[in-house]
Coordinates of C-alpha atoms in Angstrom, one line a residue:
M29 CA 242.8 60.6 35.7
M30 CA 243.5 56.8 33.8
K31 CA 246.7 55.1 34.8
F32 CA 248.6 52.9 32.5
G33 CA 247.6 48.9 33.6
S34 CA 244.2 49.5 33.8
K35 CA 241.7 47.2 32.1
N36 CA 240.2 50.3 30.4
S37 CA 243.6 51.9 29.2
T38 CA 244.3 48.1 27.0
N39 CA 242.4 49.2 24.0
T40 CA 242.6 52.5 24.4
P41 CA 244.4 55.3 22.5
I42 CA 247.4 57.3 25.0
K43 CA 247.2 60.9 24.1
C44 CA 250.7 62.4 24.1
T45 CA 252.1 66.2 23.5
I46 CA 255.6 66.4 21.3
R47 CA 257.5 69.9 22.1
L48 CA 259.6 70.1 18.5
L49 CA 262.5 72.0 18.4
D50 CA 261.0 75.5 18.0
D51 CA 259.5 75.9 21.4
S52 CA 256.5 77.7 20.0
Q53 CA 255.0 74.9 18.5
L54 CA 254.0 71.9 20.0
L55 CA 252.1 68.8 18.2
D56 CA 249.1 66.3 20.1
S57 CA 249.5 62.8 18.5
E58 CA 248.3 59.2 20.6
F59 CA 249.9 56.1 20.5
Q60 CA 248.6 52.3 21.1
I61 CA 249.3 50.5 24.3
N62 CA 251.4 48.0 21.9
E63 CA 253.1 50.5 19.6
K64 CA 256.7 50.5 19.4
G65 CA 258.9 53.6 19.6
S66 CA 259.6 53.4 16.3
S67 CA 256.3 54.1 15.1
L68 CA 256.0 57.4 16.7
I69 CA 259.1 59.0 15.7
N70 CA 258.2 57.7 12.0
R71 CA 254.7 59.7 12.5
I72 CA 256.8 62.7 13.4
C73 CA 259.0 62.6 10.9
E74 CA 256.5 63.0 8.4
Q75 CA 254.5 65.5 9.8
L76 CA 258.1 67.5 10.1
D77 CA 258.6 66.1 5.7
L78 CA 261.2 64.6 7.3
I79 CA 263.2 61.9 5.1
E80 CA 266.7 61.7 7.0
K81 CA 265.1 61.0 10.4
D82 CA 267.6 58.7 11.6
Y83 CA 269.8 61.7 13.1
F84 CA 267.0 62.1 14.9
G85 CA 265.0 61.2 18.2
L86 CA 261.7 61.6 21.3
R87 CA 263.3 62.4 24.4
Y88 CA 261.3 62.0 27.8
V89 CA 261.8 62.4 32.3
D90 CA 260.4 59.6 34.2
S91 CA 259.2 60.2 37.3
K92 CA 262.5 60.2 38.8
R93 CA 264.1 62.9 37.1
Q94 CA 265.9 60.6 34.8
R95 CA 266.3 61.6 31.0
H96 CA 265.9 58.9 28.5
W97 CA 265.8 58.5 24.5
L98 CA 262.8 56.6 23.0
E99 CA 264.2 53.4 22.1
P100 CA 263.2 52.4 18.8
S101 CA 262.2 48.8 18.7
K102 CA 261.1 48.6 22.1
S103 CA 257.2 49.1 22.9
I104 CA 256.5 52.2 24.0
F105 CA 254.1 51.6 26.8
K106 CA 256.6 49.4 28.7
Q107 CA 259.3 53.0 28.5
I108 CA 257.2 55.1 30.2
R109 CA 255.1 52.9 32.0
D110 CA 255.6 54.6 35.5
M111 CA 254.1 57.7 33.9
E112 CA 250.4 59.3 34.1
A113 CA 248.8 58.5 30.9
D114 CA 247.2 61.8 30.9
N115 CA 250.3 63.7 31.4
I116 CA 253.0 62.5 29.0
L117 CA 255.2 64.9 27.3
F118 CA 258.1 63.9 24.7
S119 CA 261.1 66.3 22.9
F120 CA 261.6 65.8 19.3
R121 CA 266.1 66.7 19.3
V122 CA 268.8 65.9 17.4
K123 CA 269.8 62.9 18.6
F124 CA 272.7 62.4 16.2
Y125 CA 274.9 65.2 15.1
P126 CA 275.5 64.9 11.5
P127 CA 279.6 65.6 11.5
N128 CA 279.4 67.8 8.5
P129 CA 275.9 68.9 8.2
F130 CA 276.3 69.7 4.4
R131 CA 276.8 66.3 3.8
L132 CA 272.6 66.1 4.8
K133 CA 270.7 66.0 1.2
E134 CA 267.8 68.1 2.4
D135 CA 267.7 71.5 3.4
I136 CA 264.7 70.6 5.6
T137 CA 266.5 68.6 7.5
R138 CA 269.6 70.6 7.8
Y139 CA 267.1 73.1 9.0
Q140 CA 266.5 71.2 12.1
I141 CA 269.9 70.7 13.1
Y142 CA 269.9 74.4 13.0
L143 CA 267.4 74.5 15.1
Q144 CA 268.9 72.5 17.9
L145 CA 272.0 74.4 17.8
K146 CA 270.7 77.9 18.2
R147 CA 268.9 76.1 21.5
D148 CA 272.3 74.4 22.2
L149 CA 273.7 78.0 22.3
L150 CA 270.9 79.5 24.2
H151 CA 271.2 76.6 26.9
G152 CA 274.7 76.8 27.3
R153 CA 275.8 73.5 26.0
L154 CA 277.1 75.1 22.5
Y155 CA 280.6 76.4 24.6
C156 CA 282.3 79.2 23.0
N157 CA 284.5 82.1 24.0
T158 CA 283.0 86.3 23.4
S159 CA 283.7 86.9 20.3
E160 CA 282.3 82.9 18.4
A161 CA 279.1 84.4 20.8
A162 CA 279.0 87.7 19.4
L163 CA 278.9 86.2 15.8
L164 CA 276.7 83.5 16.3
G165 CA 273.7 85.3 18.1
A166 CA 274.8 87.8 15.7
Y167 CA 273.9 85.3 12.7
I168 CA 270.8 84.6 14.4
L169 CA 269.1 87.8 14.3
Q170 CA 270.4 88.4 10.7
A171 CA 268.3 85.1 9.9
E172 CA 265.2 85.4 11.8
L173 CA 265.3 89.6 11.8
G174 CA 266.2 90.6 8.6
D175 CA 268.1 93.7 7.5
F176 CA 268.7 96.0 10.7
N177 CA 266.3 98.7 10.0
P178 CA 267.0 101.8 12.2
E179 CA 262.9 102.2 12.3
E180 CA 262.2 98.7 13.9
H181 CA 265.4 98.1 15.7
I182 CA 266.0 101.2 17.9
D183 CA 268.2 101.4 21.0
N184 CA 269.0 97.9 22.3
Y185 CA 267.0 95.4 20.7
V186 CA 268.4 92.7 21.4
N187 CA 268.3 93.4 25.1
E188 CA 264.8 91.5 25.3
L189 CA 265.6 88.5 23.3
K190 CA 266.7 85.2 24.2
I191 CA 269.9 84.1 22.3
L192 CA 272.7 83.2 24.8
L193 CA 272.6 81.9 28.2
K194 CA 274.9 85.0 29.9
Q195 CA 273.9 87.7 27.5
T196 CA 275.6 90.6 29.0
L197 CA 275.6 94.4 28.1
Q198 CA 279.0 94.1 25.8
L199 CA 277.8 90.9 24.0
E200 CA 274.1 92.5 23.1
E201 CA 275.9 95.6 21.6
K202 CA 278.7 93.4 20.1
M203 CA 275.9 91.4 18.3
M204 CA 274.3 94.7 17.2
D205 CA 277.4 96.0 15.6
I206 CA 278.0 92.8 13.8
H207 CA 274.2 92.6 13.0
K208 CA 273.9 96.8 11.6
N209 CA 277.4 96.3 9.7
E210 CA 278.3 93.1 8.2
L211 CA 275.7 91.0 7.5
K212 CA 273.2 93.3 5.5
G213 CA 271.6 91.3 2.6
K214 CA 271.9 88.1 3.9
T215 CA 268.9 85.8 3.8
A216 CA 268.2 83.5 6.3
A217 CA 269.2 80.5 4.6
E218 CA 272.4 82.0 3.7
M219 CA 272.4 83.1 7.4
E220 CA 272.1 79.5 8.8
T221 CA 274.7 77.9 6.2
I222 CA 277.4 80.4 7.9
F223 CA 276.1 79.5 11.7
L224 CA 276.4 76.5 10.7
K225 CA 279.7 75.8 9.8
K226 CA 280.7 78.2 12.7
A227 CA 279.0 75.7 15.1
C228 CA 280.1 71.9 14.0
V229 CA 283.4 72.9 14.2
L230 CA 283.8 74.0 17.8
D231 CA 284.9 71.8 20.5
T232 CA 281.6 71.1 22.2
Y233 CA 279.7 70.6 18.9
G234 CA 276.9 67.8 19.5
V235 CA 278.1 67.5 23.2
D236 CA 275.3 67.4 25.6
P237 CA 277.7 67.4 28.9
H238 CA 276.8 64.6 31.7
A239 CA 277.6 65.2 35.3
V240 CA 280.5 62.3 36.9
K241 CA 283.2 62.4 39.5
D242 CA 286.7 60.8 38.3
Q243 CA 288.6 58.6 41.1
R244 CA 290.0 61.3 43.1
G245 CA 286.5 62.7 43.4
N246 CA 286.8 65.9 41.4
Q247 CA 283.3 66.9 39.3
L248 CA 283.6 66.6 35.8
Y249 CA 281.5 66.7 32.8
L250 CA 281.1 63.6 30.2
G251 CA 280.6 64.8 26.7
I252 CA 279.7 62.0 23.8
N253 CA 279.4 63.2 20.3
H254 CA 280.5 62.1 16.6
T255 CA 284.4 62.2 17.2
G256 CA 284.3 60.0 20.7
I257 CA 284.3 61.0 24.5
L258 CA 285.5 64.1 26.1
T259 CA 285.6 65.6 29.9
F260 CA 285.2 68.9 30.8
Q261 CA 286.1 70.3 34.4
G262 CA 284.5 73.3 34.6
S263 CA 285.1 74.9 31.6
K264 CA 288.5 73.4 30.4
K265 CA 288.5 70.3 28.1
M266 CA 290.4 67.9 30.1
N267 CA 289.8 64.4 27.6
H268 CA 289.3 63.2 24.7
F269 CA 289.3 59.5 23.7
S270 CA 288.1 59.2 20.1
W271 CA 286.0 56.4 18.6
S272 CA 289.5 55.2 17.1
Q273 CA 291.2 54.7 20.9
V274 CA 287.7 52.9 22.4
Q275 CA 287.8 49.5 22.5
K276 CA 284.5 49.0 24.9
I277 CA 282.6 50.7 26.9
N278 CA 280.4 49.4 29.8
F279 CA 279.3 50.1 33.2
E280 CA 279.0 48.4 36.6
G281 CA 276.5 50.2 39.2
K282 CA 277.2 53.3 39.4
M283 CA 280.6 53.7 37.6
F284 CA 281.1 54.2 33.6
I285 CA 284.3 52.3 32.2
I286 CA 286.0 53.1 29.1
H287 CA 288.9 50.7 28.1
I288 CA 291.2 52.9 25.4
I289 CA 294.5 51.7 23.5
L290 CA 297.5 54.6 23.9
N291 CA 299.7 54.3 21.0
E292 CA 303.2 55.7 22.6
D293 CA 305.0 54.9 18.8
Q294 CA 304.4 53.3 16.0
R295 CA 305.4 49.6 17.7
I296 CA 304.2 50.0 21.2
K297 CA 300.0 50.0 22.3
K298 CA 299.4 50.4 25.8
K299 CA 295.9 49.8 27.1
Q300 CA 294.2 51.7 29.9
T301 CA 291.1 51.1 31.8
I302 CA 289.4 54.9 32.9
G303 CA 286.4 55.0 35.5
F304 CA 284.3 57.7 36.1
K305 CA 281.4 57.6 39.2
C306 CA 277.9 59.1 38.0
P307 CA 275.5 60.0 40.1
R308 CA 272.8 57.0 40.4
G309 CA 273.0 53.7 38.6
S310 CA 270.2 54.4 35.9
S311 CA 272.0 57.9 34.8
C312 CA 275.4 55.8 34.5
R313 CA 273.2 53.0 32.1
H314 CA 271.8 56.0 30.2
V315 CA 275.3 57.7 29.8
W316 CA 276.9 53.8 28.7
K317 CA 273.7 53.7 26.0
C318 CA 274.0 57.3 24.9
A319 CA 278.3 56.3 23.8
V320 CA 277.7 52.6 22.7
E321 CA 274.8 54.1 20.1
Q322 CA 277.4 57.2 19.0
M323 CA 279.7 54.6 18.7
L324 CA 277.7 52.4 16.4
F325 CA 276.1 55.3 15.1
F326 CA 279.1 57.0 13.5
T327 CA 281.8 54.0 13.7
F328 CA 279.9 51.2 11.8
P329 CA 279.9 50.2 8.0
S330 CA 276.7 48.8 8.5
S331 CA 273.8 48.2 10.6
S332 CA 273.7 44.3 9.5
D333 CA 277.1 44.3 11.2
V334 CA 276.3 46.2 14.7
P335 CA 275.8 42.8 17.5
N336 CA 274.3 43.1 20.6
V337 CA 275.9 45.1 23.5
V338 CA 275.5 44.0 27.1
S339 CA 277.0 45.5 30.3
G340 CA 276.5 46.1 33.8
G341 CA 275.8 42.3 35.0
G342 CA 277.5 41.1 38.6
F343 CA 277.2 37.8 40.4
F344 CA 273.5 38.8 41.9
S345 CA 272.3 40.6 38.6
W346 CA 271.7 40.2 34.5
G347 CA 273.5 42.9 32.6
T348 CA 271.9 45.4 30.6
K349 CA 271.4 44.1 26.7
F350 CA 271.1 46.9 24.4
K351 CA 270.2 46.1 20.3
Y352 CA 271.2 48.9 18.3
S353 CA 268.0 49.4 15.8
G354 CA 268.1 51.5 12.9
R355 CA 270.5 52.9 10.1
V356 CA 273.8 53.6 10.7
E357 CA 275.2 57.2 9.7
K358 CA 277.6 55.3 6.4
E359 CA 274.1 53.6 5.5
I360 CA 272.6 57.4 5.1
L361 CA 275.1 59.4 3.2
E362 CA 275.2 56.1 1.0
D363 CA 271.6 56.2 0.2
V364 CA 270.5 57.2 -3.5
T365 CA 266.7 56.8 -2.5
I366 CA 265.9 60.5 -2.1
T367 CA 265.1 61.8 -5.2
R368 CA 262.4 63.6 -4.4
E369 CA 262.7 67.4 -5.2
S370 CA 263.8 69.0 -2.0
P371 CA 260.8 70.1 0.1
T372 CA 260.7 74.2 1.3
V373 CA 262.0 74.8 4.2
T374 CA 258.3 76.7 6.1
R375 CA 261.0 79.1 8.9
V376 CA 259.4 80.7 11.9
G377 CA 260.9 83.3 13.4
S378 CA 261.2 82.0 17.5
L379 CA 263.3 84.1 19.0
R380 CA 261.4 84.4 22.6
R381 CA 261.6 87.6 24.7
K382 CA 263.0 87.3 28.2
S383 CA 260.2 88.1 30.0
S384 CA 257.9 85.6 27.8
S385 CA 256.9 81.8 29.0
E386 CA 257.4 78.5 27.2
P387 CA 253.9 77.6 25.4
P388 CA 251.6 75.6 28.1
T389 CA 252.9 71.6 28.2
P390 CA 252.2 69.2 30.6
S391 CA 255.0 69.6 33.2
N392 CA 256.3 69.8 36.4
L393 CA 258.9 72.3 38.0
V394 CA 262.2 70.9 38.4
I395 CA 263.9 72.6 41.4
N396 CA 267.6 73.0 41.1
Q397 CA 269.8 71.5 43.4
V398 CA 273.7 73.0 43.2
A399 CA 274.7 70.6 45.3
G400 CA 274.6 67.2 44.7
F401 CA 273.9 65.6 41.5
N402 CA 269.9 65.7 41.4
S403 CA 270.1 68.7 39.0
L404 CA 272.9 71.4 37.7
P405 CA 272.9 75.0 37.1
R406 CA 271.3 76.7 34.2
S407 CA 273.5 79.8 34.6
L408 CA 276.8 80.4 34.9
T409 CA 278.3 82.0 38.1
N410 CA 281.3 83.5 36.6
T411 CA 281.3 87.8 36.6
S412 CA 283.9 87.8 33.6
E413 CA 282.9 90.2 31.1
E414 CA 282.9 86.9 29.0
Y415 CA 279.9 84.7 27.6
N416 CA 281.9 81.9 28.1
T417 CA 285.5 80.6 29.0
S418 CA 287.3 79.4 25.7
I419 CA 287.6 75.6 26.4
D420 CA 291.4 76.3 25.0
S421 CA 292.6 79.0 25.8
S422 CA 293.2 78.9 30.0
N423 CA 295.2 77.0 31.7
Q424 CA 293.4 77.5 34.2
I425 CA 290.1 75.6 35.5
D426 CA 287.4 77.6 36.4
N427 CA 285.0 75.7 38.8
S428 CA 282.2 78.4 38.5
S429 CA 281.7 78.2 34.8
V430 CA 280.0 74.5 34.0
L431 CA 277.9 72.5 31.3
E432 CA 275.1 72.7 31.8
T433 CA 273.2 68.9 32.4
L434 CA 269.3 69.5 31.4
L435 CA 266.4 67.1 32.3
E436 CA 264.9 67.9 28.8
D437 CA 262.9 71.2 28.9
Q438 CA 262.8 71.1 33.0
E439 CA 260.2 68.8 32.6
I440 CA 259.1 66.3 35.0
I441 CA 256.0 64.2 34.3
T442 CA 254.1 63.7 37.8
S443 CA 251.1 65.5 38.3
K444 CA 248.3 67.4 36.6
N445 CA 249.4 70.5 36.2
F446 CA 249.9 72.4 33.8
T447 CA 253.0 74.3 34.4
T448 CA 255.4 76.3 32.8
V449 CA 258.5 77.1 33.7
T450 CA 261.0 79.4 32.1
D451 CA 265.1 79.9 32.6
S452 CA 264.5 82.6 35.5
P453 CA 266.0 81.6 38.3
Q454 CA 264.2 84.3 40.0
L455 CA 261.1 82.6 39.1
I456 CA 262.1 79.2 39.7
Q457 CA 262.8 79.8 43.5
S458 CA 259.7 82.0 43.8
I459 CA 257.4 79.0 42.3
S460 CA 259.4 76.8 44.5
N461 CA 259.2 78.7 47.6
Q462 CA 255.2 77.6 47.5
L463 CA 255.9 74.1 47.3
S464 CA 254.2 72.3 49.9
G465 CA 251.6 70.6 52.2
Q466 CA 250.2 67.3 50.3
K467 CA 252.2 67.8 47.0
H468 CA 255.7 67.8 49.5
I469 CA 254.3 64.6 51.4
E470 CA 253.4 62.7 47.9
T471 CA 256.8 63.5 46.3
T472 CA 258.9 62.5 49.5
A473 CA 256.6 59.3 49.7
I474 CA 257.3 58.6 46.0
R475 CA 261.2 58.8 46.4
N476 CA 261.1 56.7 49.5
S477 CA 259.6 54.5 47.9
G478 CA 261.9 54.1 45.0
S479 CA 264.6 54.1 47.7
S480 CA 263.0 51.1 49.8
L481 CA 262.6 48.4 46.0
S482 CA 266.2 50.2 45.3
F483 CA 267.3 48.8 48.6
L484 CA 265.5 45.0 48.3
R485 CA 267.1 44.8 44.7
Q486 CA 270.5 45.8 45.1
T487 CA 270.8 44.1 49.0
L488 CA 268.4 42.1 50.1
L489 CA 268.5 39.7 47.4
P490 CA 271.4 38.9 46.4
V491 CA 272.1 37.8 50.1
I492 CA 268.8 35.9 50.1
F493 CA 271.0 33.6 47.0
A494 CA 273.9 33.8 48.4
L495 CA 271.9 32.1 51.7
F496 CA 270.3 29.7 49.1
M497 CA 273.2 28.7 47.4
M498 CA 275.2 28.0 50.8
V499 CA 272.4 26.2 51.5
L500 CA 272.4 24.1 47.9
I501 CA 276.5 23.4 48.7
V502 CA 275.7 22.0 52.0
V503 CA 273.4 19.5 51.2
I504 CA 275.2 18.6 47.7
V505 CA 278.5 17.9 49.8
L506 CA 276.3 15.9 52.5
E507 CA 273.8 14.0 50.8
S508 CA 275.2 12.8 47.3
D509 CA 276.8 9.9 46.3
F510 CA 279.9 11.0 44.4
D511 CA 283.9 9.6 45.5
F512 CA 285.1 12.6 44.9
I513 CA 282.3 13.9 47.8
A514 CA 282.7 11.1 49.8
A515 CA 286.5 11.7 50.4
I516 CA 285.2 15.8 51.4
R517 CA 283.1 14.1 53.8
K518 CA 285.6 12.3 55.6
A519 CA 287.4 15.3 56.5
P520 CA 287.6 15.7 60.4
E521 CA 285.8 19.2 60.2
I522 CA 283.6 18.4 57.8
A523 CA 281.9 14.9 59.6
A524 CA 281.9 16.9 63.0
F525 CA 279.8 20.1 61.2
K526 CA 277.6 17.0 59.9
K527 CA 277.3 15.5 63.3
N528 CA 276.7 18.2 65.2
Y529 CA 274.5 20.8 63.1
Y530 CA 273.3 19.4 59.8
E531 CA 272.0 16.1 61.4
P532 CA 269.6 17.5 64.1
S533 CA 268.7 20.4 61.8
K534 CA 267.5 17.8 59.0
D535 CA 265.9 16.0 61.6
F536 CA 263.6 19.3 63.2
L537 CA 262.6 20.5 59.6
L538 CA 261.6 16.2 58.3
R539 CA 259.5 16.4 62.0
R540 CA 258.4 19.8 61.7
F541 CA 257.1 20.1 57.7
I542 CA 256.9 16.6 56.4
R543 CA 255.7 14.0 59.0
S544 CA 253.5 16.3 60.7
K545 CA 251.7 16.1 56.9
I546 CA 251.9 12.1 57.5
F547 CA 250.4 12.3 60.9

């Protein structure tokens, strides 16, 4: 195994695996150690014949289980240097969900949006009520299975297919009824169009939830999309801060902070600052970057107008600087250079059976830890007949059903083993019970090492810096010849400090470190 940073890796292409939106499709690729993220993203888009590539990105999970988007303007190596060189996985995903998919110029781009939304529905990110879930599920059936055929589609033929996160018998019956009686004759392209029209008006369209807590310690989920920043508690939408209201976004440590302006009436504007606590500093920085990128992409008229953004700095630390790379949405929509004939869309039937597993990919198991922020439940735990509680239909908050935050495909690249994780909680629990011995010791050592480094960086170094600054100030006050400082030295307290402490310490250091060298 070749680790990053070794001499042998300097001129050797680094291999990686790209998981596409259809999990059955994998691409093998490679990059040079000095290559930037944009090169790899462009290469994947070229292989998929995508011109409107600005809506897409590559996502990965680092060794600390934190998700990241691969930044186009930075070196790939510098972004993933803590990962093992022979075990790198990127996931090709929609990064910016277009507000209106039908303003896209090519069908092949819309097809990728459809695949992403189908994933979102399966993994619970695309929240909807029972009727909407049944409709969307039926549209997928018609698009990928074609017309209902009594000879092929017998009994409960949906039961073994993975379409919805919580797929009850009642929902399956409703989907089959719609598929059989209402969608006959519709082509795959027509059904994808109907699916997109329905999905893009849902409140959770384009939302990738992030676990946070409010000032009272309540568990919330923060969603960011083209409309602004949304908060959810359980399955209920609590707040929506549109981009027009958001004046500034920043973070300090674990606190993600939104500065908004509320128009109480036509003349009075009220400024308000709202903070959300993230589980870790790294996750807070990730939320901040996602929010900044979404805001810049959807609100600025030109990429040349986009400023560099800095946040997260303190008295003892540098801020995080973010430089936007790529075009903004307005530039993409106004692009008149796309003149080619729209390529043919190659559709792959990607409905998986519940018993089937993901294709083998370089990965390692992520164990769900419901208590805390490390990961969140992949499935709903409510026992109602509904697939999900409608966001706006209930005044009561159901804390048992939550928006999930995914570690992309639930994979962490930390070992040489090629382990596949399915969506079955029983299988996850079964495998997790078998993890022991050396592997557990290594994982614990890695975490302890990360905690030690974090303590060193956040606590010890600021203390050392503060002591250094205090000593420097004392020396300046007691040794400089400036008139205004000379007046300060005449104060009785300063004179006593100089006589009793400073001069003895100075003489000791001179004898110990300087005069000893002379003699």
